Coordinates of C-alpha atoms in Angstrom, one line a residue:
X1 CA -0.3 -0.2 0.2
X2 CA 1.3 3.2 -1.2
X3 CA 2.2 6.0 1.7
X4 CA 0.3 8.6 2.2
X5 CA 1.3 11.5 3.0
X6 CA -2.5 13.0 4.7
X7 CA -2.5 10.2 6.7
X8 CA 0.8 10.6 7.9
X9 CA 0.9 14.4 8.7
X10 CA -2.7 13.8 10.2
X11 CA -0.7 10.7 13.1
X12 CA 1.6 12.9 13.4
X13 CA -1.0 15.9 14.7
X14 CA -3.1 13.5 17.3
X15 CA 0.0 11.8 18.2
X16 CA 1.1 15.6 18.9
X17 CA -1.9 16.8 21.5
X18 CA -0.7 15.0 23.9
X19 CA 3.6 15.9 24.2
X20 CA 2.5 19.4 24.9
X21 CA 0.5 18.9 27.8
X22 CA 2.4 16.6 29.5
X23 CA 5.0 18.8 29.5
X24 CA 3.8 21.5 31.3
X25 CA 0.6 20.0 33.1
X26 CA 3.9 16.5 34.5
X27 CA 6.0 19.6 36.2
X28 CA 3.6 20.1 38.4
X29 CA 1.7 18.1 39.3
X30 CA 5.4 16.1 40.5
X31 CA 5.2 19.0 43.3
X32 CA 1.8 18.4 44.0
X33 CA 2.1 14.8 45.3
X34 CA 5.4 15.7 47.3
X35 CA 7.8 14.9 44.8
X36 CA 9.5 18.3 44.7
X37 CA 11.7 20.4 42.5
X38 CA 14.3 17.1 41.3
X39 CA 11.1 15.3 40.2
X40 CA 9.7 18.4 38.7
X41 CA 12.9 18.7 36.3
X42 CA 13.1 15.1 36.8
X43 CA 10.2 13.9 35.0
X44 CA 11.1 15.8 31.4
X45 CA 14.2 14.5 32.3
X46 CA 14.8 10.8 32.3
X47 CA 11.9 10.0 30.1
X48 CA 15.2 11.1 27.3
X49 CA 16.4 8.3 29.2
X50 CA 13.6 5.9 27.3
X51 CA 14.2 7.6 24.2
X52 CA 17.5 8.3 23.6
X53 CA 17.5 4.0 23.4
X54 CA 14.0 3.4 22.1
X55 CA 14.6 5.9 19.4
X56 CA 17.9 4.4 18.0
X57 CA 15.9 1.1 18.2
X58 CA 13.5 1.7 16.2
X59 CA 14.9 2.8 13.6
X60 CA 16.8 0.3 13.7
X61 CA 14.1 -1.8 13.4
X62 CA 12.7 -0.3 10.9
X63 CA 15.5 -1.2 8.9
X64 CA 15.5 -4.4 9.9
X65 CA 12.4 -5.0 9.4
X66 CA 12.3 -2.8 5.5
X67 CA 8.5 -1.4 7.4
X68 CA 7.4 0.7 9.6
X69 CA 3.4 0.8 10.4
X70 CA 3.1 -2.3 12.9
X71 CA 5.9 -1.1 15.0
X72 CA 4.6 2.7 15.3
X73 CA 0.7 1.0 15.8
X74 CA 2.0 -0.5 19.0
X75 CA 4.5 1.5 20.0
X76 CA 1.2 4.0 19.8
X77 CA -1.3 1.6 21.7
X78 CA 1.0 0.9 24.6
X79 CA 1.8 4.8 24.8
X80 CA -1.9 5.7 25.0
X81 CA -3.3 3.2 27.4
X82 CA -0.9 4.2 30.2
X83 CA -2.6 6.8 30.4
X84 CA -5.2 5.5 32.3
X85 CA -2.8 5.0 35.0
X86 CA -2.0 7.8 35.7
X87 CA -4.2 9.2 38.3
X88 CA -3.7 6.3 40.5
X89 CA -0.1 6.7 41.2
X90 CA 2.6 8.4 43.6
X91 CA 5.4 10.6 42.9
X92 CA 7.7 7.4 41.9
X93 CA 5.7 5.5 39.9
X94 CA 4.1 8.9 37.7
X95 CA 8.3 9.2 36.8
X96 CA 8.5 5.5 36.4
X97 CA 5.5 5.0 33.9
X98 CA 6.1 8.5 32.3
X99 CA 9.7 6.9 31.3
X100 CA 8.1 3.3 29.8
X101 CA 6.1 5.8 28.1
X102 CA 8.1 7.8 26.1
X103 CA 10.0 5.1 25.4
X104 CA 7.4 3.3 23.8
X105 CA 6.4 7.4 22.0
X106 CA 10.2 7.8 20.9
X107 CA 8.1 5.4 17.7
X108 CA 7.5 8.6 16.1
X109 CA 10.8 9.0 14.6
X110 CA 9.5 6.4 11.9
X111 CA 7.3 9.3 10.7
X112 CA 9.6 11.3 10.1
X113 CA 11.9 8.7 8.1
X114 CA 9.1 7.8 5.9
X115 CA 8.9 12.0 5.7
X116 CA 12.0 11.7 3.4
X117 CA 11.7 8.2 1.8
X118 CA 8.8 9.3 -0.1
X119 CA 10.4 10.3 -3.9
X120 CA 6.6 11.9 -4.5
X121 CA 7.2 14.7 -3.3
X122 CA 10.4 16.7 -2.3
X123 CA 11.7 15.4 1.3
X124 CA 11.9 18.8 2.5
X125 CA 9.1 19.2 1.5
X126 CA 7.4 16.7 3.9
X127 CA 9.0 17.4 6.8
X128 CA 8.1 21.1 6.9
X129 CA 4.9 19.8 6.2
X130 CA 4.6 17.2 9.1
X131 CA 5.6 20.4 11.7
X132 CA 3.0 22.6 10.5
X133 CA 1.3 19.8 11.4
X134 CA 2.9 18.3 14.5
X135 CA 1.9 22.1 15.8
X136 CA -0.9 23.0 15.2
X137 CA -1.5 18.6 17.4
X138 CA 0.6 20.6 19.9
X139 CA -2.1 23.9 19.7
X140 CA -4.6 21.6 20.0
X141 CA -3.7 19.4 23.6
X142 CA -3.4 22.5 25.1
X143 CA -6.1 24.8 24.0
X144 CA -8.6 21.4 25.0
X145 CA -5.5 21.1 28.5
X146 CA -6.3 24.3 29.0
X147 CA -9.9 25.2 30.3
X148 CA -9.5 21.8 32.7
X149 CA -6.0 23.4 34.6
X150 CA -7.6 26.8 35.7
X151 CA -8.7 25.3 38.5
X152 CA -7.3 26.4 41.2
X153 CA -4.9 23.5 42.5
X154 CA -5.6 20.9 39.4
X155 CA -4.7 17.3 40.1
X156 CA -4.8 14.3 37.6
X157 CA -6.7 12.8 40.3
X158 CA -9.8 14.6 40.0
X159 CA -12.8 14.8 37.5
X160 CA -11.4 17.4 35.6
X161 CA -7.8 15.3 35.2
X162 CA -9.8 12.0 34.1
X163 CA -10.7 13.9 30.7
X164 CA -7.9 15.4 30.2
X165 CA -6.4 11.5 30.3
X166 CA -9.1 9.6 28.4
X167 CA -8.4 12.9 25.2
X168 CA -4.8 12.2 25.9
X169 CA -5.4 8.8 25.3
X170 CA -7.6 8.7 22.9
X171 CA -5.8 11.2 20.9
X172 CA -2.6 8.4 20.8
X173 CA -4.6 4.9 19.3
X174 CA -6.3 7.2 17.3
X175 CA -2.6 7.9 15.6
X176 CA -2.0 4.5 16.3
X177 CA -4.5 3.0 13.9
X178 CA -3.8 6.1 10.7
X179 CA -0.5 5.0 11.3
X180 CA -1.9 1.2 10.7
X181 CA -3.2 2.4 7.6
X182 CA -1.3 4.8 6.4
X183 CA 1.5 2.8 3.7
X184 CA 5.0 2.2 3.6
X185 CA 7.5 3.1 1.2
X186 CA 8.9 0.3 -0.2
X187 CA 12.7 -0.1 0.8
X188 CA 14.6 -2.9 1.1
X189 CA 15.4 -4.1 4.5
X190 CA 18.6 -3.3 5.8
X191 CA 21.8 -5.8 6.4
X192 CA 23.9 -4.5 8.4
X193 CA 25.0 -6.6 11.3
X194 CA 24.3 -5.0 15.1
X195 CA 27.2 -4.5 15.7
X196 CA 27.9 -2.1 13.0
X197 CA 24.8 -0.4 13.5
X198 CA 27.0 3.9 14.2
X199 CA 28.9 3.0 10.9
X200 CA 27.3 4.7 7.6
X201 CA 28.3 5.3 4.4
X202 CA 32.3 6.8 3.7
X203 CA 31.9 10.6 4.0
X204 CA 29.2 10.4 5.8
X205 CA 28.5 12.9 8.7
X206 CA 26.0 11.2 10.9
X207 CA 27.6 10.3 13.7
X208 CA 29.0 13.7 14.0
X209 CA 25.8 15.7 13.7
X210 CA 24.5 13.7 16.3
X211 CA 27.7 13.5 18.5
X212 CA 28.5 17.4 18.0
X213 CA 24.5 18.6 19.0
X214 CA 24.9 16.0 22.3
X215 CA 26.0 19.9 24.2
X216 CA 23.2 21.9 22.7
X217 CA 20.7 19.1 24.1
X218 CA 21.8 19.5 27.7
X219 CA 22.4 23.5 27.8
X220 CA 18.3 23.3 26.2
X221 CA 17.0 20.8 28.8
X222 CA 19.0 23.0 31.4
X223 CA 15.9 25.9 30.4
X224 CA 13.2 23.1 29.7
X225 CA 13.5 21.4 32.6
X226 CA 13.1 23.9 35.0
X227 CA 10.7 26.2 32.4
X228 CA 7.7 25.2 34.4
X229 CA 9.7 25.5 38.0
X230 CA 10.0 28.9 36.7
X231 CA 7.5 30.3 36.0
X232 CA 5.9 28.6 38.6
X233 CA 8.2 30.5 40.9
X234 CA 9.5 33.3 40.1
X235 CA 7.9 35.0 36.8
X236 CA 4.1 34.2 37.6
X237 CA 4.0 35.3 40.9
X238 CA 1.9 38.1 39.9
X239 CA -0.4 36.0 37.9
X240 CA -0.1 36.3 33.5
X241 CA 0.0 40.2 33.0
X242 CA -1.8 40.6 35.8
X243 CA -4.9 38.6 35.5
X244 CA -4.2 35.9 38.2
X245 CA -3.6 32.5 37.0
X246 CA -2.4 29.1 38.7
X247 CA 1.8 28.1 38.1
X248 CA 0.0 25.3 35.5
X249 CA -1.9 27.4 34.0
X250 CA 0.9 30.4 33.3
X251 CA 2.7 27.4 32.1
X252 CA 0.1 26.0 29.5
X253 CA 0.2 29.2 28.2
X254 CA 4.4 29.0 27.7
X255 CA 3.6 25.6 25.9
X256 CA 1.1 26.8 23.6
X257 CA 2.9 30.6 22.5
X258 CA 5.7 28.2 21.6
X259 CA 3.6 25.5 19.5
X260 CA 1.9 28.1 17.6
X261 CA 4.5 30.0 16.3
X262 CA 5.6 26.4 14.6
X263 CA 2.8 26.5 12.3
X264 CA 2.8 29.7 10.5
X265 CA 7.2 28.4 10.0
X266 CA 7.0 25.5 9.2
X267 CA 6.5 25.2 5.9
X268 CA 8.6 27.9 5.0
X269 CA 10.9 25.5 6.6
X270 CA 9.9 22.8 4.7
X271 CA 10.8 24.7 1.2
X272 CA 13.6 25.9 2.0
X273 CA 15.6 22.8 3.2
X274 CA 16.1 20.9 0.2
X275 CA 18.6 23.7 -0.5
X276 CA 21.8 23.0 0.5
X277 CA 23.5 26.2 1.8
X278 CA 20.2 26.3 3.5
X279 CA 19.9 24.2 5.1
X280 CA 23.1 24.6 6.5
X281 CA 23.0 27.7 7.3
X282 CA 19.9 26.8 9.4
X283 CA 21.8 24.2 10.9
X284 CA 24.9 26.7 12.0
X285 CA 23.1 29.4 12.6
X286 CA 20.5 28.1 14.9
X287 CA 22.8 26.3 18.2
X288 CA 24.3 30.9 18.3
X289 CA 19.9 31.6 18.4
X290 CA 19.9 29.3 21.2
X291 CA 22.5 30.5 22.8
X292 CA 21.6 34.2 22.8
X293 CA 18.2 33.1 24.2
X294 CA 19.6 31.2 27.4
X295 CA 22.1 34.8 27.9
X296 CA 19.0 36.2 27.1
X297 CA 16.9 34.8 30.2
X298 CA 20.2 36.0 32.1
X299 CA 19.5 38.7 32.0
X300 CA 15.9 40.5 32.6
X301 CA 12.1 38.2 34.6
X302 CA 10.4 40.7 32.6
X303 CA 7.7 38.2 31.7
X304 CA 6.5 39.7 27.7
X305 CA 10.3 39.7 27.0
X306 CA 11.0 36.1 28.3
X307 CA 7.8 34.3 27.2
X308 CA 8.4 36.2 23.1
X309 CA 11.0 34.4 23.6
X310 CA 10.5 31.8 24.2
X311 CA 7.7 31.0 21.6
X312 CA 10.1 31.4 18.5
X313 CA 10.3 28.7 16.5
X314 CA 14.1 28.0 16.8
X315 CA 13.6 24.3 17.0
X316 CA 11.6 23.6 13.7
X317 CA 14.9 25.3 12.3
X318 CA 16.8 23.1 13.3
X319 CA 15.3 19.9 13.6
X320 CA 14.3 19.6 9.6
X321 CA 17.0 21.1 8.1
X322 CA 19.5 18.6 10.1
X323 CA 16.7 15.7 10.3
X324 CA 17.0 16.8 6.1
X325 CA 21.0 16.9 6.2
X326 CA 21.0 13.6 7.5
X327 CA 18.4 12.5 4.8
X328 CA 21.0 13.6 2.5
X329 CA 24.3 11.8 4.2
X330 CA 22.5 8.1 4.4
X331 CA 21.3 5.5 2.6
X332 CA 16.7 5.3 2.2
X333 CA 17.6 1.5 3.6
X334 CA 19.7 3.4 6.8
X335 CA 17.7 5.8 6.8
X336 CA 15.5 5.0 9.7
X337 CA 19.3 4.4 11.7
X338 CA 20.1 7.9 10.9
X339 CA 17.8 9.7 12.2
X340 CA 17.5 7.7 14.5
X341 CA 20.8 7.9 15.9
X342 CA 20.4 12.0 16.1
X343 CA 16.8 12.3 17.3
X344 CA 19.0 9.2 20.6
X345 CA 21.9 12.0 20.8
X346 CA 19.6 14.5 21.3
X347 CA 17.6 13.2 23.7
X348 CA 21.3 11.7 26.0
X349 CA 21.7 15.6 26.0
X350 CA 18.8 16.2 27.6
X351 CA 18.9 13.8 30.1
X352 CA 21.8 15.0 31.3
X353 CA 20.9 18.6 31.6
X354 CA 17.8 17.7 32.8
X355 CA 20.4 15.7 36.4
X356 CA 21.8 19.1 36.5
X357 CA 19.3 21.5 37.1
X358 CA 17.3 19.1 39.0
X359 CA 20.8 18.7 41.4
X360 CA 22.0 21.9 41.0
X361 CA 18.3 24.1 42.2
X362 CA 18.8 23.0 45.7
X363 CA 21.8 24.0 45.8
X364 CA 22.9 27.8 46.1
X365 CA 23.1 28.3 41.8
X366 CA 20.1 29.7 40.7
X367 CA 17.5 30.2 37.5
X368 CA 20.1 32.8 36.2
X369 CA 22.5 30.3 37.0
X370 CA 21.6 27.7 34.8
X371 CA 20.3 30.2 31.6
X372 CA 23.9 31.0 32.3
X373 CA 25.6 27.7 32.2
X374 CA 23.3 26.5 29.5
X375 CA 24.1 29.4 26.5
X376 CA 27.4 28.4 27.4
X377 CA 27.0 24.5 25.9
X378 CA 25.6 25.7 22.8
X379 CA 27.8 27.7 22.2
X380 CA 30.3 24.7 22.1
X381 CA 28.0 23.1 19.2
X382 CA 27.6 26.8 17.9
X383 CA 31.8 25.7 17.1
X384 CA 31.5 22.1 15.8
X385 CA 28.2 22.5 14.0
X386 CA 31.1 24.8 11.1
X387 CA 33.4 22.5 11.1
X388 CA 31.3 19.3 10.4
X389 CA 29.8 21.4 7.4
X390 CA 33.5 22.7 5.8
X391 CA 34.6 19.2 6.1
X392 CA 35.9 18.5 9.3
X393 CA 35.0 15.5 9.4
X394 CA 35.2 13.6 6.5
X395 CA 33.3 10.0 7.9
X396 CA 34.4 6.3 8.2
X397 CA 36.9 4.9 5.6
X398 CA 36.1 1.4 4.0
X399 CA 32.5 2.4 3.3
X400 CA 30.5 1.9 0.6
X401 CA 29.7 5.7 -0.7
X402 CA 26.7 7.3 -0.2
X403 CA 24.0 7.3 -1.8
X404 CA 22.1 10.0 -0.8
X405 CA 20.6 12.8 -2.4
X406 CA 22.5 16.2 -2.6

C-alpha cells in the first residue's frame, strides 16, 4: 500500500496532542504529589533516557524490517493505554511509568523517516508539512487542556484530570490506527549487522552531527527542565499580566505560544531545506540563536519578553534542517538508523541537562546561573557544526559511498 502523506500528517498531529500538555502539566503535578523540585525536573529529563535508547532501536528495527507500520501501531497503542494509570500513581511511580511511556512514544521518529523516503514529494517539503501538523496537534491539545487546568489546584485524580487523560489516550490510540492504514515507503530491508549499527557510508557525517549535538541538548534541557518551575516560582507570581492564574495554567500558555509559533514557519523551512546552502545556514546558526536566548533569559525577568523569546520556533529550524541533512547523508535503507541516532544523542544530552538542573536547583545556584551555563554549552555546538559543514569530519573510511540525495 503506497504511503498516504495526508494520513501520515494526521497521525503526527494526533500524536502531538499529548506532548505539549505533558510538558506543561507533569512537573507541577509532581510538586503537588510531594515529589519536590528534583522529581519535577526529572519527569522532563529521565523519559529522554528511554527515548535515547528507543529512538535508535525503533529506527534500526524499522530498517531491518523494511517497514514502519506495525512498529508505529504497537508503540503508540502502548503509550496511549498508559495514560489511564496516571491518576492512581504516587510521585515516584508516575515518573517510572512516564519513562516507560516515553520509550514507546519514541516510535514517532519513524514518521520523519517515512517522510524523507517518499519520492513523490521533496523530502524538505514533507518534513515541513509534518512540522506544521505536529504544531497544530500540540496547539489543539493545549487549548483543550487550558480550561481543564485553570482550577485553583489542578489534580490528575480529579474529574477534570480524568477528562484530560482520556483525551490524550484517545488521540494517541487514534494516531496509532491512522498510521497503521497510512501505507509504506517500499525499501529493501537493511542487512547491516547489529555490531555495525553505528557505521554509515564513507563520507557520511551522521555520527559527527549526532555527537556534536550533545552539548546543545544539555544546554537546552537545562532550560526546558526548569521552565515550569521558573514560571511558577519567579515569573508568574503576579499572575498572567496581572490576571490571576495558577502556575500550571501559565506554563500551558507558554507551551501554547511556542507550539503556535511553529505553525506558520514550518512550511517555509521545509521548502528551503531541500537547497543545501539554506539548510546548512540554518544548521550553523540555530545553536547561536539558542545561546543568545538563554543569555537573554539570564539578564531579564520581564514576563512579556521571556514569553516572546520562549515562543521563537528555533527548534523547527534546527530539526527540519538537520533531519533533511541526515537524509542526504544516508541510504534509504539506513534512514531510520541515521535519524534515530541523532534523536537518541539529542535525548541523551537532554537527560544530562535535566539531571544537572534537578540536582542544582536545591543548591545556592540560581535560575540565572543555569541559564548562563545553558548558553555557554550551546556555544560549543555553535563551533562544532560549522567545522563539520566545512569538511572537518570525513566519515568512516572503507565503507560504501553515500547514495543520499545531495
